[in-house]
PDB file of C-alpha atoms and ligand atoms in Angstrom:
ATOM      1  CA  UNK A   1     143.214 -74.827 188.382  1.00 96.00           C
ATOM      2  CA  UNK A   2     145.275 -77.391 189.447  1.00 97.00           C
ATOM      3  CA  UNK A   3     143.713 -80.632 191.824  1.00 97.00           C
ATOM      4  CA  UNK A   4     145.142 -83.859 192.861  1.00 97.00           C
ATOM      5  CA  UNK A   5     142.798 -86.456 194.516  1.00 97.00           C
ATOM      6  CA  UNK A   6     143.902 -88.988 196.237  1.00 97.00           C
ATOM      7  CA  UNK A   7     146.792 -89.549 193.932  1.00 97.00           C
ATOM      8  CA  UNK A   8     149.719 -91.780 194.633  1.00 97.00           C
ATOM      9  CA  UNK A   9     152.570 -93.237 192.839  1.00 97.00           C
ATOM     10  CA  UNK A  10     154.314 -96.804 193.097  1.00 96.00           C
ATOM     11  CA  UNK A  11     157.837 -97.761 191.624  1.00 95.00           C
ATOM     12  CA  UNK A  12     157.781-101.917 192.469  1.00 93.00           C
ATOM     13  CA  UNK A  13     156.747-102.155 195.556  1.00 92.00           C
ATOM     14  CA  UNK A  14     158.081 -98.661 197.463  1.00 95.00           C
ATOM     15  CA  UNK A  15     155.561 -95.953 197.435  1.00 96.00           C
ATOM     16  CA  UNK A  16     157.232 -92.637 196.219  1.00 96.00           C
ATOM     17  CA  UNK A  17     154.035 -90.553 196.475  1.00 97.00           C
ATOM     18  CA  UNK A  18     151.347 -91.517 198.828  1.00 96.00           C
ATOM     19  CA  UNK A  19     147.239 -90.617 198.678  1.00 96.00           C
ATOM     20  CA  UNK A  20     147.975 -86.814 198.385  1.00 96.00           C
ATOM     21  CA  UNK A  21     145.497 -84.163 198.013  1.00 97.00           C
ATOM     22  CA  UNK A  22     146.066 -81.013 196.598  1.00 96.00           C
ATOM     23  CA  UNK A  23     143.915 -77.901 195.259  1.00 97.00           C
ATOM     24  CA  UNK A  24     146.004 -74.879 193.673  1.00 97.00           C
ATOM     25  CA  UNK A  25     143.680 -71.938 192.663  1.00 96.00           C
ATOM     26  CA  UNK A  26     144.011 -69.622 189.493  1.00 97.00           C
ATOM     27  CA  UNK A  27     146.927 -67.282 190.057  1.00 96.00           C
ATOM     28  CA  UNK A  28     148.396 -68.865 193.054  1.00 97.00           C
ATOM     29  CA  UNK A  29     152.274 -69.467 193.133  1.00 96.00           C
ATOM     30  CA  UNK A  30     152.655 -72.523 195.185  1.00 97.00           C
ATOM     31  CA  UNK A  31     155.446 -73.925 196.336  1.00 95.00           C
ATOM     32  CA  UNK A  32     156.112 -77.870 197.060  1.00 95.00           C
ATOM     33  CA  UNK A  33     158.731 -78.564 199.630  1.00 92.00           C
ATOM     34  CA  UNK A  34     160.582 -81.442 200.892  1.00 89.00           C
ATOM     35  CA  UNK A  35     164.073 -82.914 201.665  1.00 84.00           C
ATOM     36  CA  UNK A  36     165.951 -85.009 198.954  1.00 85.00           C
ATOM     37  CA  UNK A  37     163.685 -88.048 197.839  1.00 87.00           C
ATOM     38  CA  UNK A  38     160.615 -86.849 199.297  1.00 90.00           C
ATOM     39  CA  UNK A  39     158.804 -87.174 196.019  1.00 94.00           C
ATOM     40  CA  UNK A  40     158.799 -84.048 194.525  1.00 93.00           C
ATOM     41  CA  UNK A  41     159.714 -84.173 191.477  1.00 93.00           C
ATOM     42  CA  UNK A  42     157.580 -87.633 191.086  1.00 95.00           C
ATOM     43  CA  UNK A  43     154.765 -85.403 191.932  1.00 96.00           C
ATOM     44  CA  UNK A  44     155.840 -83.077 188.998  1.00 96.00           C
ATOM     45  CA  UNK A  45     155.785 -85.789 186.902  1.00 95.00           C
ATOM     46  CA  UNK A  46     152.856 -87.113 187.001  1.00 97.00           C
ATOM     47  CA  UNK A  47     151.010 -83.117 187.193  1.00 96.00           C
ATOM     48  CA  UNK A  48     152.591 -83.058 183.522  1.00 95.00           C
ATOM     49  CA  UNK A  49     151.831 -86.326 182.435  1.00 94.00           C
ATOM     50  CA  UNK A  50     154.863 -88.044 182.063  1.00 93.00           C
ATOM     51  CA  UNK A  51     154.625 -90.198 184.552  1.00 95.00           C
ATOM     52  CA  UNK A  52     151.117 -91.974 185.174  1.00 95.00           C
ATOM     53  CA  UNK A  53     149.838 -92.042 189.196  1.00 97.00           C
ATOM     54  CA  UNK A  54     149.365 -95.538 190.381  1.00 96.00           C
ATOM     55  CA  UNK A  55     146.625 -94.266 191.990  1.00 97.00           C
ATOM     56  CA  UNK A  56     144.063 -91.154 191.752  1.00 97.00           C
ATOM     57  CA  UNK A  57     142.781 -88.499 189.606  1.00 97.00           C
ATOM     58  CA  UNK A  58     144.648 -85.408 188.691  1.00 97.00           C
ATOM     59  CA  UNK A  59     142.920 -82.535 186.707  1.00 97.00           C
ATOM     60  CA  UNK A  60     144.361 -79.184 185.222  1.00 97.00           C
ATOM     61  CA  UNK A  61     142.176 -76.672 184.354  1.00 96.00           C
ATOM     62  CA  UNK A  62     139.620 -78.998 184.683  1.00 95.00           C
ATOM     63  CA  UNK A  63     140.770 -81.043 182.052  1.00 97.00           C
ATOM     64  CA  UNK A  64     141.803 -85.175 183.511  1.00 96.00           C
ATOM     65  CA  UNK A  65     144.793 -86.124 182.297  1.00 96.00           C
ATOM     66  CA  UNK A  66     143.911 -89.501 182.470  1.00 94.00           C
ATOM     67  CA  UNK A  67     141.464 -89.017 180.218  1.00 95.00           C
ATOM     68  CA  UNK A  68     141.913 -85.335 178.322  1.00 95.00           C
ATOM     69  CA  UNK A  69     145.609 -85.596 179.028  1.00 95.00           C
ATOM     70  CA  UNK A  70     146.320 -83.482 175.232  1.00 94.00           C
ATOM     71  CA  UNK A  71     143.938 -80.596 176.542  1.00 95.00           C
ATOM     72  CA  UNK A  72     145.747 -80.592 180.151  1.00 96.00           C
ATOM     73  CA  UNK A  73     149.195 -80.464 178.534  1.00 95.00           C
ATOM     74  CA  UNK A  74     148.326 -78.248 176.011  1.00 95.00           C
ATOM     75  CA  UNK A  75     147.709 -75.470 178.917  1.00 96.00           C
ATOM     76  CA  UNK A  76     151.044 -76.737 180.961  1.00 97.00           C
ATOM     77  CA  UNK A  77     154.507 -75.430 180.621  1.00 96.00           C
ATOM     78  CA  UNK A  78     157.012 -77.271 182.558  1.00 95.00           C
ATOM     79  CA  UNK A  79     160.490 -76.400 183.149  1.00 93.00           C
ATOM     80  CA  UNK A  80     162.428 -79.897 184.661  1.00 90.00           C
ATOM     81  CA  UNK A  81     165.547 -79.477 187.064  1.00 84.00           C
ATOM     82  CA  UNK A  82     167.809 -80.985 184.250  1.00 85.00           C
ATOM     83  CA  UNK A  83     165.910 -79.880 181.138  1.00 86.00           C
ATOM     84  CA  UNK A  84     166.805 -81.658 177.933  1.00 88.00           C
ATOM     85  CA  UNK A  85     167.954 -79.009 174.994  1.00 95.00           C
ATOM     86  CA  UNK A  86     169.037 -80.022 171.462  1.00 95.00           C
ATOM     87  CA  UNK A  87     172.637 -79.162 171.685  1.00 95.00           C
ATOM     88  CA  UNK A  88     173.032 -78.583 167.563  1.00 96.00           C
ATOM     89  CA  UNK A  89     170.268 -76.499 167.532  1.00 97.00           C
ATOM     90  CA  UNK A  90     170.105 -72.474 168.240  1.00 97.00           C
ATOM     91  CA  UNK A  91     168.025 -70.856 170.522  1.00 97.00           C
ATOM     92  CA  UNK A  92     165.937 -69.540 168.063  1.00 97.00           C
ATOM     93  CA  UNK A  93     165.858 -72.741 166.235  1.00 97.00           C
ATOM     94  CA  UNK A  94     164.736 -74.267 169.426  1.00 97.00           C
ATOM     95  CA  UNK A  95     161.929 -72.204 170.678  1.00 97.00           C
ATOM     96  CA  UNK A  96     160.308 -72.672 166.986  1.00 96.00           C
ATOM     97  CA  UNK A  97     160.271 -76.511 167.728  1.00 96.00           C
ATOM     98  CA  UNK A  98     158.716 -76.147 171.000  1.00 96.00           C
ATOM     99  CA  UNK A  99     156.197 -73.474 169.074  1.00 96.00           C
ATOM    100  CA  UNK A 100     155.493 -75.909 166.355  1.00 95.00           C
ATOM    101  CA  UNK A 101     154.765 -78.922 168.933  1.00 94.00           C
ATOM    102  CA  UNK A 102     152.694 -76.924 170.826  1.00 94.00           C
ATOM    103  CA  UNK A 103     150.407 -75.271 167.405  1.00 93.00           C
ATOM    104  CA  UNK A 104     151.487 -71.897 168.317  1.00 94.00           C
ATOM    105  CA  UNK A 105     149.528 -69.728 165.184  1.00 90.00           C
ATOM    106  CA  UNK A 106     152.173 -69.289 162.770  1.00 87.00           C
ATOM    107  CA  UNK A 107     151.277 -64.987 162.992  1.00 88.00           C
ATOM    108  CA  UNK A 108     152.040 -65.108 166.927  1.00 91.00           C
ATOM    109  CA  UNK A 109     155.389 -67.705 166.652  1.00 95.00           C
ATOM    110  CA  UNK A 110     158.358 -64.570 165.677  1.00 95.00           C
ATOM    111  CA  UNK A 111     156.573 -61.693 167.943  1.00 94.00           C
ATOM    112  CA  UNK A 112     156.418 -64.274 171.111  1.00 95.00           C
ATOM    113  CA  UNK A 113     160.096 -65.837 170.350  1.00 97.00           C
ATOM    114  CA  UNK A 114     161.577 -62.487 170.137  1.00 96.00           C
ATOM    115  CA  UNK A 115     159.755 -61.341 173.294  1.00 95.00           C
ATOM    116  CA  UNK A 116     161.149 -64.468 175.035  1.00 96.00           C
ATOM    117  CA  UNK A 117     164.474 -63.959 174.033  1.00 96.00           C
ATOM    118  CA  UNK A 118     164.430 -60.426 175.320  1.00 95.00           C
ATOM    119  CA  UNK A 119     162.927 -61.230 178.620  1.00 91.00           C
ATOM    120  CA  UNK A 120     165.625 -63.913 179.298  1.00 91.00           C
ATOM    121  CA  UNK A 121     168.020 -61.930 177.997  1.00 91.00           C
ATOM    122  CA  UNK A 122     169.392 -64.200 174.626  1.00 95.00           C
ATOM    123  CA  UNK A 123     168.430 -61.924 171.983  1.00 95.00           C
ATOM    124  CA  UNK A 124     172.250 -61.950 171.542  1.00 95.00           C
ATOM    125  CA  UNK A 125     172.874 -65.317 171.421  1.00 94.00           C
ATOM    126  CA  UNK A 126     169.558 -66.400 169.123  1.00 95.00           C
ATOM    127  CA  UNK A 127     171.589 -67.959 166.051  1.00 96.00           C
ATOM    128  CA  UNK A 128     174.328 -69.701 168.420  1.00 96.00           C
ATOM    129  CA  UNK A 129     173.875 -73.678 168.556  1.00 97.00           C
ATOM    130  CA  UNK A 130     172.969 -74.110 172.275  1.00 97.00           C
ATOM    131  CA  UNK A 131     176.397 -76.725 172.696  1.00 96.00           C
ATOM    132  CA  UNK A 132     177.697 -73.535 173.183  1.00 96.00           C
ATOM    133  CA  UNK A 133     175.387 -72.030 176.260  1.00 95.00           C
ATOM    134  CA  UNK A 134     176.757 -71.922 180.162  1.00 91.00           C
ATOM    135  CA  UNK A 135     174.550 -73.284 182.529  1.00 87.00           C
ATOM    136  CA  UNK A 136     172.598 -70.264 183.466  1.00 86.00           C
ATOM    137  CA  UNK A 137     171.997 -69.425 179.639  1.00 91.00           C
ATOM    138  CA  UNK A 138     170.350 -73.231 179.105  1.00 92.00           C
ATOM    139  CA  UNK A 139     167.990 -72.422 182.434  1.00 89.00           C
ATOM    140  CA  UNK A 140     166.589 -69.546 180.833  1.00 91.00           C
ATOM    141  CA  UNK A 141     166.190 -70.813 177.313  1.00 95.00           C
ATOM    142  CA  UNK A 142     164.163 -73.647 179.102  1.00 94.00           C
ATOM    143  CA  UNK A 143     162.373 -70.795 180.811  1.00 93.00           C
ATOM    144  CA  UNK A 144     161.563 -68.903 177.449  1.00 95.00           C
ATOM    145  CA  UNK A 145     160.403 -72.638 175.789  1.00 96.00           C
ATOM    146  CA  UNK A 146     158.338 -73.519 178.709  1.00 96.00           C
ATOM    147  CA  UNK A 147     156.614 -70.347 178.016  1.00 96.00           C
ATOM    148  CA  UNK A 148     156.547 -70.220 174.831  1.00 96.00           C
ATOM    149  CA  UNK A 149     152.366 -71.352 174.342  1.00 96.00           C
ATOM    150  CA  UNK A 150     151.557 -68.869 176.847  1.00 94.00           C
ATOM    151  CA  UNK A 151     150.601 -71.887 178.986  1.00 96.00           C
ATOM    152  CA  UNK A 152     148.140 -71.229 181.970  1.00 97.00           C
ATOM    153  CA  UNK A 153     149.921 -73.486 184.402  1.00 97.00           C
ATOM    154  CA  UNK A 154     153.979 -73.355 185.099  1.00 97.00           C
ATOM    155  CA  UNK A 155     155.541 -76.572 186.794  1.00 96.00           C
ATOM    156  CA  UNK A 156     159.048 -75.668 187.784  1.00 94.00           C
ATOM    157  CA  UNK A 157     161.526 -78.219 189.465  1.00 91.00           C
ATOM    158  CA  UNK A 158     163.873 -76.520 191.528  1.00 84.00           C
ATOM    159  CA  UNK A 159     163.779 -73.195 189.906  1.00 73.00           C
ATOM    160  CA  UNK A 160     166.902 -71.039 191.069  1.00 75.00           C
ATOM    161  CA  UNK A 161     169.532 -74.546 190.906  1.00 75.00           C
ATOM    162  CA  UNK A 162     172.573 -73.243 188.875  1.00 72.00           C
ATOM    163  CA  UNK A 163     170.784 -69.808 188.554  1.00 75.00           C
ATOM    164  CA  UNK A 164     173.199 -66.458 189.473  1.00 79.00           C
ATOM    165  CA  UNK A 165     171.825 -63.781 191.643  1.00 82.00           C
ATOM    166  CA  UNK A 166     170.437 -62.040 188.388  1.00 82.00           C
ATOM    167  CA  UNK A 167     168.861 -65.154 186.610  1.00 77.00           C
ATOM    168  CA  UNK A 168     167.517 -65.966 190.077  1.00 81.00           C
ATOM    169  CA  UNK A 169     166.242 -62.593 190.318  1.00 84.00           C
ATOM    170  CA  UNK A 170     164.921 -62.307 186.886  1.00 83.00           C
ATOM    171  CA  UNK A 171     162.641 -65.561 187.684  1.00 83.00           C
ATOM    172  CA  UNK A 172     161.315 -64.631 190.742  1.00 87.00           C
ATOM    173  CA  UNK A 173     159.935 -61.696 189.512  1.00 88.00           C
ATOM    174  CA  UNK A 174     158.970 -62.961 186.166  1.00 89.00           C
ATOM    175  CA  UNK A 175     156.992 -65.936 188.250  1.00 91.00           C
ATOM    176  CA  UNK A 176     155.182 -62.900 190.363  1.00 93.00           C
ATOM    177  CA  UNK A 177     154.621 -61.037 187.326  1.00 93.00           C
ATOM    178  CA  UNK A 178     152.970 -63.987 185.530  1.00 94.00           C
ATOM    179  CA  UNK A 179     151.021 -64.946 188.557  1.00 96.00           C
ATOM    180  CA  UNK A 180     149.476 -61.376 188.914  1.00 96.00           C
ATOM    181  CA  UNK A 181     148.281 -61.593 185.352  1.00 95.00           C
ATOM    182  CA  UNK A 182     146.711 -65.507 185.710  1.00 96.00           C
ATOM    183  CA  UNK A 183     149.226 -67.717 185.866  1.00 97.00           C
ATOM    184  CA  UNK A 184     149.426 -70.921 187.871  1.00 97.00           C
ATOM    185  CA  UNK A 185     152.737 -71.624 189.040  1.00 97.00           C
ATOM    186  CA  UNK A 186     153.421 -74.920 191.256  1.00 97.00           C
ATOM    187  CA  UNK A 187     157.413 -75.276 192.257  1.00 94.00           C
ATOM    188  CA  UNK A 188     159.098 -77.339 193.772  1.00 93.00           C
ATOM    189  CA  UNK A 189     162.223 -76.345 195.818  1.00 86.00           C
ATOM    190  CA  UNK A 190     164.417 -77.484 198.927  1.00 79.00           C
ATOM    191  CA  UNK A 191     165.115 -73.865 198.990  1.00 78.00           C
ATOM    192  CA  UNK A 192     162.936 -72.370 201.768  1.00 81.00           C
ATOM    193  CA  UNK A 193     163.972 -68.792 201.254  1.00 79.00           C
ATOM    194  CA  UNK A 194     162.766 -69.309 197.451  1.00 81.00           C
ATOM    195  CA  UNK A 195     159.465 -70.485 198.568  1.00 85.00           C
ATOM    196  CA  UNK A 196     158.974 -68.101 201.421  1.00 85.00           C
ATOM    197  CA  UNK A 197     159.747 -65.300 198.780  1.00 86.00           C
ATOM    198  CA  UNK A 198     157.497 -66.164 195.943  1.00 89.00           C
ATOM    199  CA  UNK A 199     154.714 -68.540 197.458  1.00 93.00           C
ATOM    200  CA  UNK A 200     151.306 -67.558 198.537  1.00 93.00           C
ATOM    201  CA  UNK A 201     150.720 -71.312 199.747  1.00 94.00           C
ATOM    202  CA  UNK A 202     153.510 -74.123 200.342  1.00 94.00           C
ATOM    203  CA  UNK A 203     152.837 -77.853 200.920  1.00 94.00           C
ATOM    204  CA  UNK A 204     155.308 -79.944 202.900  1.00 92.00           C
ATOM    205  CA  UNK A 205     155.888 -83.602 201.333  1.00 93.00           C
ATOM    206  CA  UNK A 206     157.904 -86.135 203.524  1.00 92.00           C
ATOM    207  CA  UNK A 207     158.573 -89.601 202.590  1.00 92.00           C
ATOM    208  CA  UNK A 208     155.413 -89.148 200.463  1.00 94.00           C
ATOM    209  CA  UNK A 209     152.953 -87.687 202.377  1.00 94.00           C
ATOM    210  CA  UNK A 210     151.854 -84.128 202.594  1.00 94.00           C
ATOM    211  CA  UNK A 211     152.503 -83.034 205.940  1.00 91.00           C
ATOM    212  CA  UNK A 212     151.203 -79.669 205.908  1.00 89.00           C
ATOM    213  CA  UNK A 213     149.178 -77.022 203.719  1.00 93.00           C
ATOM    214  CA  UNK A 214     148.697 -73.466 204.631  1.00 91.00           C
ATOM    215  CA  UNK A 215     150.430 -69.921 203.985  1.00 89.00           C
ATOM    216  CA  UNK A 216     153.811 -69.533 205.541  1.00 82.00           C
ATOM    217  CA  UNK A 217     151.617 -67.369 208.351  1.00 82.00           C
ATOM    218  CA  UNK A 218     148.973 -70.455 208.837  1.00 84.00           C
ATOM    219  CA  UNK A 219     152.014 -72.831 209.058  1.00 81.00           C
ATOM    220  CA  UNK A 220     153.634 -71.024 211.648  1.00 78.00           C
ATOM    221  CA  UNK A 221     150.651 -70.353 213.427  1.00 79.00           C
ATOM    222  CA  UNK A 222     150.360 -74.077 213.625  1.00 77.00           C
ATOM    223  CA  UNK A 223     153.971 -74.926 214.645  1.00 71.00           C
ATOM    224  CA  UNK A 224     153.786 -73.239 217.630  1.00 71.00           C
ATOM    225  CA  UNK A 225     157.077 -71.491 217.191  1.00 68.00           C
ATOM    226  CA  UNK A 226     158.047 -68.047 218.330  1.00 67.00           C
ATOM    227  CA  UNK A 227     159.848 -66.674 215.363  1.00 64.00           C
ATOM    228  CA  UNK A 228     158.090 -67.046 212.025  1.00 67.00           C
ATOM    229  CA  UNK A 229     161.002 -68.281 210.257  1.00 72.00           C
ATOM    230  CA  UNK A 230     159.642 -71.569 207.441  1.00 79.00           C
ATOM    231  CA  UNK A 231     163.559 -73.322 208.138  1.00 79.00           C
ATOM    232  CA  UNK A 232     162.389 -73.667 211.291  1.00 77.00           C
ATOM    233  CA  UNK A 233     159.017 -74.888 210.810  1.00 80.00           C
ATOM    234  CA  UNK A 234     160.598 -77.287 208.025  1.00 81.00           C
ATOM    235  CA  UNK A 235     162.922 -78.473 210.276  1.00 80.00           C
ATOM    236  CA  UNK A 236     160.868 -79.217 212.926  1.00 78.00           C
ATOM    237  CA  UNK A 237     158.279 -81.419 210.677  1.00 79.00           C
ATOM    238  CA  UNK A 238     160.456 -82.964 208.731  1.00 79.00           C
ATOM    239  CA  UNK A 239     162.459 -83.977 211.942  1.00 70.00           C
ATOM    240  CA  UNK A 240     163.905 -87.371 211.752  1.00 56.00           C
ATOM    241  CA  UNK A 241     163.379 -87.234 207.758  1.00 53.00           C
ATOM    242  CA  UNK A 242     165.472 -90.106 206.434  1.00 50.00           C
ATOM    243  CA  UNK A 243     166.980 -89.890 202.998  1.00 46.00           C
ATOM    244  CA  UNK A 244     164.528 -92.305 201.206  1.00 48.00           C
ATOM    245  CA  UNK A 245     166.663 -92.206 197.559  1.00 47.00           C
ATOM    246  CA  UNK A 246     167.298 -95.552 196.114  1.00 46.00           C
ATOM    247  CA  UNK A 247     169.360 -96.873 193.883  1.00 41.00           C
ATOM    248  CA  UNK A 248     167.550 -97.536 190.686  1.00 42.00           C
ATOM    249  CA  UNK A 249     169.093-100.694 190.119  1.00 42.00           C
ATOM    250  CA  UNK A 250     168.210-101.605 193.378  1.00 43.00           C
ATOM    251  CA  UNK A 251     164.388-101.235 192.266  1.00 43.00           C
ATOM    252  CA  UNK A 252     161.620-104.392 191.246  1.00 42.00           C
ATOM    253  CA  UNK A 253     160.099-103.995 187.922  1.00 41.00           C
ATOM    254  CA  UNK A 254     157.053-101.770 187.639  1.00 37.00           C
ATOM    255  CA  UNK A 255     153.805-102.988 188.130  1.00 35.00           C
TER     256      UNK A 255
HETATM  257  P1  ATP B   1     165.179 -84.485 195.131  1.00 53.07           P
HETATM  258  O1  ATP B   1     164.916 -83.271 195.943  1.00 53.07           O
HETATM  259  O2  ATP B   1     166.410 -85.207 195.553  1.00 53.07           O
HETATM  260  O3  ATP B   1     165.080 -84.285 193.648  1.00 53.07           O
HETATM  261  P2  ATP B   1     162.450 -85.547 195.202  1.00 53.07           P
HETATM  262  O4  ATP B   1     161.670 -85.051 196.363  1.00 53.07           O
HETATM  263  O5  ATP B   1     162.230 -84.912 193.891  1.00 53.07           O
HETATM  264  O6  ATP B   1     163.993 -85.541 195.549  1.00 53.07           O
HETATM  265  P3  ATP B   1     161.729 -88.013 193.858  1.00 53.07           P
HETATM  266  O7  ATP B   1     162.731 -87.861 192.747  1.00 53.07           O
HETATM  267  O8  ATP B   1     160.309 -87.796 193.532  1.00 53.07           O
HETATM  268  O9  ATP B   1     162.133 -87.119 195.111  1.00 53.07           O
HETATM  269  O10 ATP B   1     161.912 -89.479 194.455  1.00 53.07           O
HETATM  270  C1  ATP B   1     161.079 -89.985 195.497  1.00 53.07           C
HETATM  271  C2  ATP B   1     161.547 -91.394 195.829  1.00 53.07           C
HETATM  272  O11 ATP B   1     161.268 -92.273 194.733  1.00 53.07           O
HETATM  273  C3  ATP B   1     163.035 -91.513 196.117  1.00 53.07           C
HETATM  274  O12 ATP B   1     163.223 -92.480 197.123  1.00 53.07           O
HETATM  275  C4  ATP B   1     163.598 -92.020 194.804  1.00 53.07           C
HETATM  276  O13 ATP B   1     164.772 -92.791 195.013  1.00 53.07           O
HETATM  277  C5  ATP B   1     162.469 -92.899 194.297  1.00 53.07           C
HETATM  278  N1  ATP B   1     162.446 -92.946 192.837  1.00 53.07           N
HETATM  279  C6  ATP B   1     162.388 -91.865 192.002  1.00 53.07           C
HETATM  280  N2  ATP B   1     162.352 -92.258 190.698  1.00 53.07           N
HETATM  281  C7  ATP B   1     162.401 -93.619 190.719  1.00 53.07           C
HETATM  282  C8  ATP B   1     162.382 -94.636 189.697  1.00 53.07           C
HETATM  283  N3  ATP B   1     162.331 -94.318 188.404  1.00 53.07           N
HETATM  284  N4  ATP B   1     162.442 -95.927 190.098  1.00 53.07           N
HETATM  285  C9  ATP B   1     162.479 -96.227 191.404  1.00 53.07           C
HETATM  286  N5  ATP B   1     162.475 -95.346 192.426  1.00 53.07           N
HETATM  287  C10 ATP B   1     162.439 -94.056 192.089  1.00 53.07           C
END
């Protein structure tokens, strides 16, 4: 459902994302991990076409986004770590933008929104301007908008940041439910409990590179440790990880 070939990514002259390979089946939940800087949410990025790879092909349900990129992103929902919501707008008003962008059938747009809002729990809170939302209530009305075009592929950057033990809770199993019904979910997350919990595959990206691939089981079959705990197999592949964050003003010009 979801392949990366070869793909890589430059800013100036430091490689962010380097040659990865990736295949992510039909509902699979998989989970991209890596320290800070790693390139994870570059990776994101460029799997929902806002960023282009410098290099290689990415496809999403079959569809290139180099080349079909409306198709690909018409399928995609994508929920960013710091997602952008019009603050004078209400919920409701919201998720009928994100609708309309997206062609929802006008017949389907009030029965979905009001399912959403239920499900993340803002039924209450429809007709307030979103200025207004905590933290937690913003996270799951970018939840509900991602969702909103029943897309067959969910991108999620770090899904649980800022989330309490009930919006946490309420994702995870709204991620398993929508998996067991289809959906494609690819997250990325430092949290290793997160993606030990919800996962069926992880990938491990250091300064770039995909380490490793493999169920949590495979992965600690191949680390060679005792307990089968993923901190510890994290730990010891990332080993000697370096913080590779820049700053931005530091960076050449893109080329
Ligand atoms: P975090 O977990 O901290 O969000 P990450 O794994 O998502 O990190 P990325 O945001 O993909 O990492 O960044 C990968 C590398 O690319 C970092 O070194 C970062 O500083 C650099 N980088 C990211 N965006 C840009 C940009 N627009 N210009 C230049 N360098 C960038």
């Amino acid at each position: 459902m979801i392949t990366l070939e070869n793909v890589s990514r430059r800013y100036g002259d430091f490689v962010a994302v380097r040659d990865i390979s990736l295949e992510v089946q039909q509902g699979e939940i998989f989970g991209f991990l890596g320290v800070n800087g790693a390139g994870k949410t570059t990776t994101l990025r460029m799997l929902t076409g806002i960023l282009k790879p410098s290099a290689g092909r990415i496809t999403i349900g079959g569809f290139d986004l180099e080349d079909q990129p409306r198709n690909a992103k018409q399928i995609t929902g994508y929920i960013p770590d710091r997602p952008y919501l019009y603050p004078r707008l209400t919920a409701r008003e919201f998720l009928y933008f994100i609708a309309d962008l997206y062609n929802v059938p006008g017949k389907e747009v009030d029965e979905r929104i009001d399912s959403l809002l239920e499900e993340y729990g803002l039924l209450d809170w429809q007709d307030e301007l979103i200025e207004s939302f905590s933290h937690g209530m913003k996270q799951r009305l970018a939840t509900a908008a991602a969702l909103v075009h029943k897309p067959q592929v969910l991108v999620i950057d770090e899904p649980m940041v800022g989330l309490d033990p009930h919006g946490a809770k309420l994702l995870k199993d709204s991620m398993r439910r929508y998996a067991s019904e289809g959906m494609t979910i690819f997250l990325s997350t430092h949290s290793l409990n997160v993606a030990e919990e919800v996962s069926d595959r992880v990938a491990i990206i250091d300064h770039g590179s995909i380490l490793t691939t493999g169920t949590v089981a495979e992965l600690h079959e191949q680390s060679g440790e005792e307990i089968r705990n993923l901190e510890r197999i994290f730990l010891k592949l990332t080993r000697g990880a370096t913080y590779t964050e820049r700053r931005l003003d530091e960076d050449p010009p893109l080329h």
